[in-house]
mmCIF file with all atom_site columns, C-alpha atoms in Angstrom:
data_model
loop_
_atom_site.group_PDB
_atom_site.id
_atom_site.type_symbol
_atom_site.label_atom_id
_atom_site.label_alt_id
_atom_site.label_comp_id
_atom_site.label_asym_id
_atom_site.label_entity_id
_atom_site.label_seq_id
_atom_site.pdbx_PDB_ins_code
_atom_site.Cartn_x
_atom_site.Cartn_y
_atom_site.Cartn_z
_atom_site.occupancy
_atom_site.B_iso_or_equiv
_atom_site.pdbx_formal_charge
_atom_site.auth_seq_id
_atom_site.auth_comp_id
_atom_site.auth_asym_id
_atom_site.auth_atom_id
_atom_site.pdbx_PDB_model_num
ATOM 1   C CA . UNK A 1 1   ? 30.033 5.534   42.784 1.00 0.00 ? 1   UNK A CA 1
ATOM 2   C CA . UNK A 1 2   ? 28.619 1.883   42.408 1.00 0.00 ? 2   UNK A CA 1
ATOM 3   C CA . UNK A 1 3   ? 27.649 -0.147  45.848 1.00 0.00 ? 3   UNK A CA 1
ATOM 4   C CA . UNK A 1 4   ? 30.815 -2.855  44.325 1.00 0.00 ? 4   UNK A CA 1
ATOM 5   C CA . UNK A 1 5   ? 33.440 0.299   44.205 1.00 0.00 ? 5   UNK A CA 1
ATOM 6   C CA . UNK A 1 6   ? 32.029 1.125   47.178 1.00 0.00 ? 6   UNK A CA 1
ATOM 7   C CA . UNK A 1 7   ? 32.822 -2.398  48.637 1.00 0.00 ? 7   UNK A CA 1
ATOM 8   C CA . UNK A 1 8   ? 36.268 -2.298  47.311 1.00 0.00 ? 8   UNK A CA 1
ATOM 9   C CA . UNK A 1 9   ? 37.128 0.868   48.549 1.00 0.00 ? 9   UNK A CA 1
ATOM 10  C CA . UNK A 1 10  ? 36.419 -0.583  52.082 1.00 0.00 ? 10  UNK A CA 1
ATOM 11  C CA . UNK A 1 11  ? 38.505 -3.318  51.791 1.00 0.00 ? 11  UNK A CA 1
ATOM 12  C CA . UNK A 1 12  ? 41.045 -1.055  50.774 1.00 0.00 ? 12  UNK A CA 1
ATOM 13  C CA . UNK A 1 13  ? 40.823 0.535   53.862 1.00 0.00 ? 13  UNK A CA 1
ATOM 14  C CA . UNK A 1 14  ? 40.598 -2.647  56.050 1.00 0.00 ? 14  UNK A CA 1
ATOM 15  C CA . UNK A 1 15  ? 43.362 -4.053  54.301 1.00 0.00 ? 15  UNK A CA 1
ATOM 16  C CA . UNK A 1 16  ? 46.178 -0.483  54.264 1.00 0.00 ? 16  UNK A CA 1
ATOM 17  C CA . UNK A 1 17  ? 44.974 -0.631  58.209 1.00 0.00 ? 17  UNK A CA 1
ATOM 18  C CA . UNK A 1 18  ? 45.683 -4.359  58.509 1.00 0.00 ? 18  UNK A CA 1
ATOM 19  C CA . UNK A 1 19  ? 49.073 -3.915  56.927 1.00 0.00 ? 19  UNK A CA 1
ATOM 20  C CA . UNK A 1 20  ? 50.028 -0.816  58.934 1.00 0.00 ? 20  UNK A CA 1
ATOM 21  C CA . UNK A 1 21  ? 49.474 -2.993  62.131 1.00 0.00 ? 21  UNK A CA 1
ATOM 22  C CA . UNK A 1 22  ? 51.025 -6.010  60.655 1.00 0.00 ? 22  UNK A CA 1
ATOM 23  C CA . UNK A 1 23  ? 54.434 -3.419  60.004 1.00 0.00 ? 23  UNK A CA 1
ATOM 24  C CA . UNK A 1 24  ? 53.721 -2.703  63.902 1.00 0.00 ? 24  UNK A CA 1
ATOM 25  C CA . UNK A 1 25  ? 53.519 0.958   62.496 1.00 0.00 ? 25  UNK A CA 1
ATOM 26  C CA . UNK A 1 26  ? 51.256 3.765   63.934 1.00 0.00 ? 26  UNK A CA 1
ATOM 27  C CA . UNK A 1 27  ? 49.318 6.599   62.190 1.00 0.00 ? 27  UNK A CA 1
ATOM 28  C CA . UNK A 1 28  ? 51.598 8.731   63.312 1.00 0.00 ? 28  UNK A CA 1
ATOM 29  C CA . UNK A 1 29  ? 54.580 6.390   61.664 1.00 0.00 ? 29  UNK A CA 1
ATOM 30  C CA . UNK A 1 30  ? 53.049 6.660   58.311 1.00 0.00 ? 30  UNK A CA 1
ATOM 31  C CA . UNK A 1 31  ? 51.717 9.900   58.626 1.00 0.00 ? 31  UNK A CA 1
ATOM 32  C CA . UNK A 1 32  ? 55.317 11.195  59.385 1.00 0.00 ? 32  UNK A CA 1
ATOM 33  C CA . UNK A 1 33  ? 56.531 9.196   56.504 1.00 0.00 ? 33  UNK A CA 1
ATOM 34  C CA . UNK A 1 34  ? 54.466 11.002  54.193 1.00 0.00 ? 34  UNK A CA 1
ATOM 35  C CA . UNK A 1 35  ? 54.605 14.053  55.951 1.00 0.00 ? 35  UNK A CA 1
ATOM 36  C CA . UNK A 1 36  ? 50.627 13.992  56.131 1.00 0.00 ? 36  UNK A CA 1
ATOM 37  C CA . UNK A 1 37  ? 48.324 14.365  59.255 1.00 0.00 ? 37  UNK A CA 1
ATOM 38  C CA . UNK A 1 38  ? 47.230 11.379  61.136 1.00 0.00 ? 38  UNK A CA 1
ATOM 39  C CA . UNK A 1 39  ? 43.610 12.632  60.532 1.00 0.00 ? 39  UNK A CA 1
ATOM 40  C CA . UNK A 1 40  ? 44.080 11.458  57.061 1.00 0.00 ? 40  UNK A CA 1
ATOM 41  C CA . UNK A 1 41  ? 45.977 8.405   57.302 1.00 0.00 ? 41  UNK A CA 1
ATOM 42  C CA . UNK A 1 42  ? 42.601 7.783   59.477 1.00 0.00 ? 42  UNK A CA 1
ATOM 43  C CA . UNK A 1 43  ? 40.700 8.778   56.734 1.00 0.00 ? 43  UNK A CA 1
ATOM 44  C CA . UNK A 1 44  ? 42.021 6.043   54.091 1.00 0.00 ? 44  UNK A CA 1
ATOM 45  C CA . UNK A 1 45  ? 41.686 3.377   56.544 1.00 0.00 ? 45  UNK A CA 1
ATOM 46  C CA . UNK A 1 46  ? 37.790 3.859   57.104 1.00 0.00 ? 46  UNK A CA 1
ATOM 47  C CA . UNK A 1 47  ? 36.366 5.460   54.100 1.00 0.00 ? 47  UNK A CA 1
ATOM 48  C CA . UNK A 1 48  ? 38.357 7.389   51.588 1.00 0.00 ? 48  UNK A CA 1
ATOM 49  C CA . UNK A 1 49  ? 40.595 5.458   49.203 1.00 0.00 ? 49  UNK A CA 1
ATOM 50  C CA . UNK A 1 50  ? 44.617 6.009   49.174 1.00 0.00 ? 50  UNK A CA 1
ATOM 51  C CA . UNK A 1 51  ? 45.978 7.724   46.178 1.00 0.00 ? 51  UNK A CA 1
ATOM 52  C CA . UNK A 1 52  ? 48.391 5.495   44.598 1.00 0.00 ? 52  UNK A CA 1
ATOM 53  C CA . UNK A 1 53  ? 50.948 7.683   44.589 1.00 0.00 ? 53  UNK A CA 1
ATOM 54  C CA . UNK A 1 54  ? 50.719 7.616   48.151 1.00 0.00 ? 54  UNK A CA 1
ATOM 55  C CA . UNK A 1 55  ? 50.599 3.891   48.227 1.00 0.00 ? 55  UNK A CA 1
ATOM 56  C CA . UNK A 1 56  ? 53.317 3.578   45.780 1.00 0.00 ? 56  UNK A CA 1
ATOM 57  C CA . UNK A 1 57  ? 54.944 5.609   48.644 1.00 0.00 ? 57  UNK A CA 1
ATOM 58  C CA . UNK A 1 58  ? 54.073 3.081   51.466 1.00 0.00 ? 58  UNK A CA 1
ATOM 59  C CA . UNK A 1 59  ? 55.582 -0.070  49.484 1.00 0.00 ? 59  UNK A CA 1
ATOM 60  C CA . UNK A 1 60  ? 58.959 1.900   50.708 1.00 0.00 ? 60  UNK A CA 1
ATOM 61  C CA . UNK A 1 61  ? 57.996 1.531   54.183 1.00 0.00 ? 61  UNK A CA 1
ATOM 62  C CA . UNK A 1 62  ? 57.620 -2.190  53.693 1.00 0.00 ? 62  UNK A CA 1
ATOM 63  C CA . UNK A 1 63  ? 54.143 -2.030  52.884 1.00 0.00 ? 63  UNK A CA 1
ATOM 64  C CA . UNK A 1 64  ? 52.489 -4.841  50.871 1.00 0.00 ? 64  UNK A CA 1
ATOM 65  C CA . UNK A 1 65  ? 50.754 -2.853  48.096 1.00 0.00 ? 65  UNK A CA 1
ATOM 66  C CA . UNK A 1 66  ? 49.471 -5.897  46.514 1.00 0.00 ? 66  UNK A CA 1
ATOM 67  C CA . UNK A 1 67  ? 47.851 -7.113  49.461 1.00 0.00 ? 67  UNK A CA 1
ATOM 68  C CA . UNK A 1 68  ? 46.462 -3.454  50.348 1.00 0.00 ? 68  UNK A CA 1
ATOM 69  C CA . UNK A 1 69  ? 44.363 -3.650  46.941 1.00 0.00 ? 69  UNK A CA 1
ATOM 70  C CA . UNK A 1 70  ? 43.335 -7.025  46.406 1.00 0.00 ? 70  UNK A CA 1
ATOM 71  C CA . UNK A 1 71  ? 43.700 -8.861  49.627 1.00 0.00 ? 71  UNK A CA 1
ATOM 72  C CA . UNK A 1 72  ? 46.096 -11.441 48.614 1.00 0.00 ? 72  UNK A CA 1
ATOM 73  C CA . UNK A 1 73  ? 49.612 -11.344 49.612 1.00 0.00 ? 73  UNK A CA 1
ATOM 74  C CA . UNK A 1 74  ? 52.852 -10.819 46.894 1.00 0.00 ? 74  UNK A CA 1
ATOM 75  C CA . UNK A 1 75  ? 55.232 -13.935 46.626 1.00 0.00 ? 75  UNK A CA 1
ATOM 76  C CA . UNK A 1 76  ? 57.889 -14.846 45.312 1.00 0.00 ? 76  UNK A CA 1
ATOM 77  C CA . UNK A 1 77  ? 55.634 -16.852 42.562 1.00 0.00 ? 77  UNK A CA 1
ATOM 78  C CA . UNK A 1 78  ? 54.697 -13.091 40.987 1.00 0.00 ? 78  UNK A CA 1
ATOM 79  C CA . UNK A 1 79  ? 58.880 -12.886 40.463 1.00 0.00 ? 79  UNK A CA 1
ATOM 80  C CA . UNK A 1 80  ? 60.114 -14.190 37.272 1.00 0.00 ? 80  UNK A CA 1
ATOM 81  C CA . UNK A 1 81  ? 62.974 -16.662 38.828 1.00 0.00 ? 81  UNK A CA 1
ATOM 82  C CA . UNK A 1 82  ? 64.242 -17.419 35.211 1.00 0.00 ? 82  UNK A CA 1
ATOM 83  C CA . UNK A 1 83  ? 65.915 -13.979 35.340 1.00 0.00 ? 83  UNK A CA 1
ATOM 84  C CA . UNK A 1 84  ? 67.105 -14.438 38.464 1.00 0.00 ? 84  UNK A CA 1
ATOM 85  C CA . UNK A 1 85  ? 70.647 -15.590 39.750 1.00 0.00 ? 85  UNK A CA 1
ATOM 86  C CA . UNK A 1 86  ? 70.006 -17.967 42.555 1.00 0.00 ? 86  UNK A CA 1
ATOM 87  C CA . UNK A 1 87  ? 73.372 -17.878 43.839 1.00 0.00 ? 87  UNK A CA 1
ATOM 88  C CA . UNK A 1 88  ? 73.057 -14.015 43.936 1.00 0.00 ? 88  UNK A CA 1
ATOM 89  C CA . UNK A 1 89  ? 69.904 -13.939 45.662 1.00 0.00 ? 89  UNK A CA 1
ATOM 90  C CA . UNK A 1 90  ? 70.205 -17.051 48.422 1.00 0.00 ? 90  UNK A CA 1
ATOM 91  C CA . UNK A 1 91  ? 73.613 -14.830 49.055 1.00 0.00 ? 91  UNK A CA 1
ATOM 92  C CA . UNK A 1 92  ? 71.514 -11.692 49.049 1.00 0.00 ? 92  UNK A CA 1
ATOM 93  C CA . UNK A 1 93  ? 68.513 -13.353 51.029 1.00 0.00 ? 93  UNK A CA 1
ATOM 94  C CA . UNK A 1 94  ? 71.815 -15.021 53.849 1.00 0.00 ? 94  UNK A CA 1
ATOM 95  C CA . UNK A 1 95  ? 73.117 -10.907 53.789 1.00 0.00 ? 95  UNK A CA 1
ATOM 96  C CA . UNK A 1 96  ? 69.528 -9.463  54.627 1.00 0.00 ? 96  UNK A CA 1
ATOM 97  C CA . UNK A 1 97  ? 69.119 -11.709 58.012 1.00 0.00 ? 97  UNK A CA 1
ATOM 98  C CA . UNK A 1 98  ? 72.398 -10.749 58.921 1.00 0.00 ? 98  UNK A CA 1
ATOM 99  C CA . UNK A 1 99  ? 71.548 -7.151  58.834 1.00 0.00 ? 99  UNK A CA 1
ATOM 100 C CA . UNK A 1 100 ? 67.995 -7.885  60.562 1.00 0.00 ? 100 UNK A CA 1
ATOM 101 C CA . UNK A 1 101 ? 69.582 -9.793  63.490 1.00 0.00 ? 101 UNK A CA 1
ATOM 102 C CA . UNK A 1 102 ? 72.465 -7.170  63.852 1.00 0.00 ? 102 UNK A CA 1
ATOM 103 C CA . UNK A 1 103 ? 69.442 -4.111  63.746 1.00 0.00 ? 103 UNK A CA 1
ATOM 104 C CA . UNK A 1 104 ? 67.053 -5.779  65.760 1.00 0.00 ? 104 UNK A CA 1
ATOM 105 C CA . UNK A 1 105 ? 70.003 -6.320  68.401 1.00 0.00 ? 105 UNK A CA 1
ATOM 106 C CA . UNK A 1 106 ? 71.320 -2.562  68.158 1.00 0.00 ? 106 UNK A CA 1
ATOM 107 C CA . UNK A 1 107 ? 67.628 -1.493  68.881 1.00 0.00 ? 107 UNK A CA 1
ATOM 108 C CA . UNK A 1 108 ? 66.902 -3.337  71.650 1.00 0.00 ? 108 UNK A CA 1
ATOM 109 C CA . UNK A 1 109 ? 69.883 -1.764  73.306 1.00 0.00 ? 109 UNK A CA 1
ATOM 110 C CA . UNK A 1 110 ? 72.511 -5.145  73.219 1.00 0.00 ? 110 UNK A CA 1
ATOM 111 C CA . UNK A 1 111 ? 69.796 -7.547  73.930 1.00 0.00 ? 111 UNK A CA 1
ATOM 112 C CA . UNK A 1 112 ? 70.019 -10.203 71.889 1.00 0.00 ? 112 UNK A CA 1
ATOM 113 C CA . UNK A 1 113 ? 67.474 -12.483 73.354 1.00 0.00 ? 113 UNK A CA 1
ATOM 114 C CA . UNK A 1 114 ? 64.135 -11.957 71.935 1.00 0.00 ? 114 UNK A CA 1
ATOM 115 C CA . UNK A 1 115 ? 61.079 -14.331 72.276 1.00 0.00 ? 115 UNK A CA 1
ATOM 116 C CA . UNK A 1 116 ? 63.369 -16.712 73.765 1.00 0.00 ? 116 UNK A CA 1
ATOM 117 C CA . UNK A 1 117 ? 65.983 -17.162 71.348 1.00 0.00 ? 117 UNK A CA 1
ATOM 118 C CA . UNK A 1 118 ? 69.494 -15.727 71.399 1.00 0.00 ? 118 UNK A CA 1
ATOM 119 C CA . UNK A 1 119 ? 70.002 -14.669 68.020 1.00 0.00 ? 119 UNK A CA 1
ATOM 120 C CA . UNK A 1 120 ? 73.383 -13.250 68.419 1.00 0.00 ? 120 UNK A CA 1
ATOM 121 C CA . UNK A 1 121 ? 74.675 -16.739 69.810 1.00 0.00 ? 121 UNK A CA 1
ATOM 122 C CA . UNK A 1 122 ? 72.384 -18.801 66.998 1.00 0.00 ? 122 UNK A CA 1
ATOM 123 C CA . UNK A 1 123 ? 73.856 -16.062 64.091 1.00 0.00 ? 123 UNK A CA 1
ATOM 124 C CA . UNK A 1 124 ? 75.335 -18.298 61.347 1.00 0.00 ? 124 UNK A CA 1
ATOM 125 C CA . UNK A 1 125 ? 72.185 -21.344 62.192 1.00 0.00 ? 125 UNK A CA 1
ATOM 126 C CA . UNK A 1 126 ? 69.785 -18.528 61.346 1.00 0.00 ? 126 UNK A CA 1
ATOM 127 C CA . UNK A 1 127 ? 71.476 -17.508 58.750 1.00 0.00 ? 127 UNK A CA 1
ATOM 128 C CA . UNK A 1 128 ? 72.175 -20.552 57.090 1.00 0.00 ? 128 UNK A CA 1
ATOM 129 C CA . UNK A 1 129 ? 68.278 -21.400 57.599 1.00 0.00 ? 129 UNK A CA 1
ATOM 130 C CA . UNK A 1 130 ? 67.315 -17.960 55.305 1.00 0.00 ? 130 UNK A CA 1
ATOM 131 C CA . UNK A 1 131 ? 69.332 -19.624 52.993 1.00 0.00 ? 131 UNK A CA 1
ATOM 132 C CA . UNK A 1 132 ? 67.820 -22.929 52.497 1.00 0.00 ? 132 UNK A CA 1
ATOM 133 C CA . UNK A 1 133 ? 64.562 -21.012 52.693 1.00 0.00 ? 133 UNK A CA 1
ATOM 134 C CA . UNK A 1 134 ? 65.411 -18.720 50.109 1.00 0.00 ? 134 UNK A CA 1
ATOM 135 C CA . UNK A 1 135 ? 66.788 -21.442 47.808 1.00 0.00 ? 135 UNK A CA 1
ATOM 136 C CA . UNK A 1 136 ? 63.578 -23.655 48.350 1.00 0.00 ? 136 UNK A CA 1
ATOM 137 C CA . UNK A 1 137 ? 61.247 -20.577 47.303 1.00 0.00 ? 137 UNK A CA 1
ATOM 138 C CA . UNK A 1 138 ? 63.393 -19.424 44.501 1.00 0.00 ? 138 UNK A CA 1
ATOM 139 C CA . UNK A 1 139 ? 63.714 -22.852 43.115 1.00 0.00 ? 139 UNK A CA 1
ATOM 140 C CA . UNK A 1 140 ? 60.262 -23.965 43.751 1.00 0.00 ? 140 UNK A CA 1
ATOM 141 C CA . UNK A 1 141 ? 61.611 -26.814 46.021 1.00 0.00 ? 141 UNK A CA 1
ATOM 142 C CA . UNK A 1 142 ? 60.012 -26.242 49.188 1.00 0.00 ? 142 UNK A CA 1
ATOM 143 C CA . UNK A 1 143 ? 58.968 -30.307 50.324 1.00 0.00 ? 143 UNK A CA 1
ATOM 144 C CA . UNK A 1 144 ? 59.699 -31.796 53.740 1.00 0.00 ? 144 UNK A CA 1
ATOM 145 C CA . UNK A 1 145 ? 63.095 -32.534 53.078 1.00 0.00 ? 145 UNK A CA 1
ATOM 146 C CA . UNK A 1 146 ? 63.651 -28.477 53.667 1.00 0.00 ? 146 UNK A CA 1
ATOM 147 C CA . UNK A 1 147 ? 62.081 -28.686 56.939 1.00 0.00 ? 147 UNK A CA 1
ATOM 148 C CA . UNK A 1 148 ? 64.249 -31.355 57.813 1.00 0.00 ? 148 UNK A CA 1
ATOM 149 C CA . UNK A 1 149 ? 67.246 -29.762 57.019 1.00 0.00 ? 149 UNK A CA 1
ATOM 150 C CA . UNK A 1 150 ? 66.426 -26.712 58.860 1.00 0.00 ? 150 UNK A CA 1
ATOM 151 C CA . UNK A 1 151 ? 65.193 -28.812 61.957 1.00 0.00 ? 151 UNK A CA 1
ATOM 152 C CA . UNK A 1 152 ? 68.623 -30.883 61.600 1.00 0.00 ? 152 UNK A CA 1
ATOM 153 C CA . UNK A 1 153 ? 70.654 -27.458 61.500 1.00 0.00 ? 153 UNK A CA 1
ATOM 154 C CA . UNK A 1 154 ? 68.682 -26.464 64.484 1.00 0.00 ? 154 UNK A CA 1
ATOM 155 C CA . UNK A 1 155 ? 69.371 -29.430 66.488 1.00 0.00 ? 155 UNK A CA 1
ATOM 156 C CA . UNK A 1 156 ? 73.078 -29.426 65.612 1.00 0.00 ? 156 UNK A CA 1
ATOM 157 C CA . UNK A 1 157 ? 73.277 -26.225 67.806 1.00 0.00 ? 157 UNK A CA 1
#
């Protein structure tokens, strides 16, 4: 093995570890996932490369396989947007923060504050801010006036 596959393989294993921690997952999380031992979940984060059958796996969990093997982070920008239906999506994208606020409050036992902010009572103002988010990424739009419009829809609360 070369000293630069050497080096890569390393920052394959700083970057699955980064990525586990960023999912706030732990060994045991991933190792249960993939009904593996901790020991070698341990094992591809300091010195043995993942299979990529395994890290095809992990994309499932949320993980960013992209970032896991090169270091930079998946967009948007690596989607194709001319195939996609905007509409659809922005509607998909509105959907999806629904869900996360309604999961995150079920978890946390009815507590819908978190961090500070009531998401239960601010529902529809976060959900209309995935929105113009979503729109601004899919469209390739994102300038100050989309800030402003979510720091308007914020203030209107």
């Amino acid at each position: 093995m070369s000293d630069e596959s050497t080096g890569t393989d390393i920052k394959v294993c700083f970057n699955l570890k980064a990525e586990r921690k960023r999912l706030n997952l732990k060994q045991s999380d991933v190792a249960n996932f993939l009904e593996m031992s901790s020991k070698q979940i341990g094992r591809w984060e300091s010195s043995t490369p993942i299979p990529s059958d395994k890290l095809a796996s992990l994309s499932e969990l949320g993980f960013d396989c992209m970032f896991v093997l090169t270091g930079q982070r998946a967009t948007l920008s690596s989607v194709s947007v001319s195939n996609v239906d905007i509409d659809y999506a922005v509607e998909a994208a509105a959907k999806a923060t629904g869900e996360a606020i309604k999961t995150v409050y079920e978890l946390r036992g009815n507590e819908s504050v978190v961090n500070g902010l009531d998401a239960v009572k601010h529902y529809g103002t976060i959900v209309r801010a995935a929105e113009i988010i979503m729109r601004a990424e899919l469209t390739g739009e994102i300038t100050s006036s989309t800030v402003t419009e979510i720091a308007e829809l914020i203030k209107a609360k």
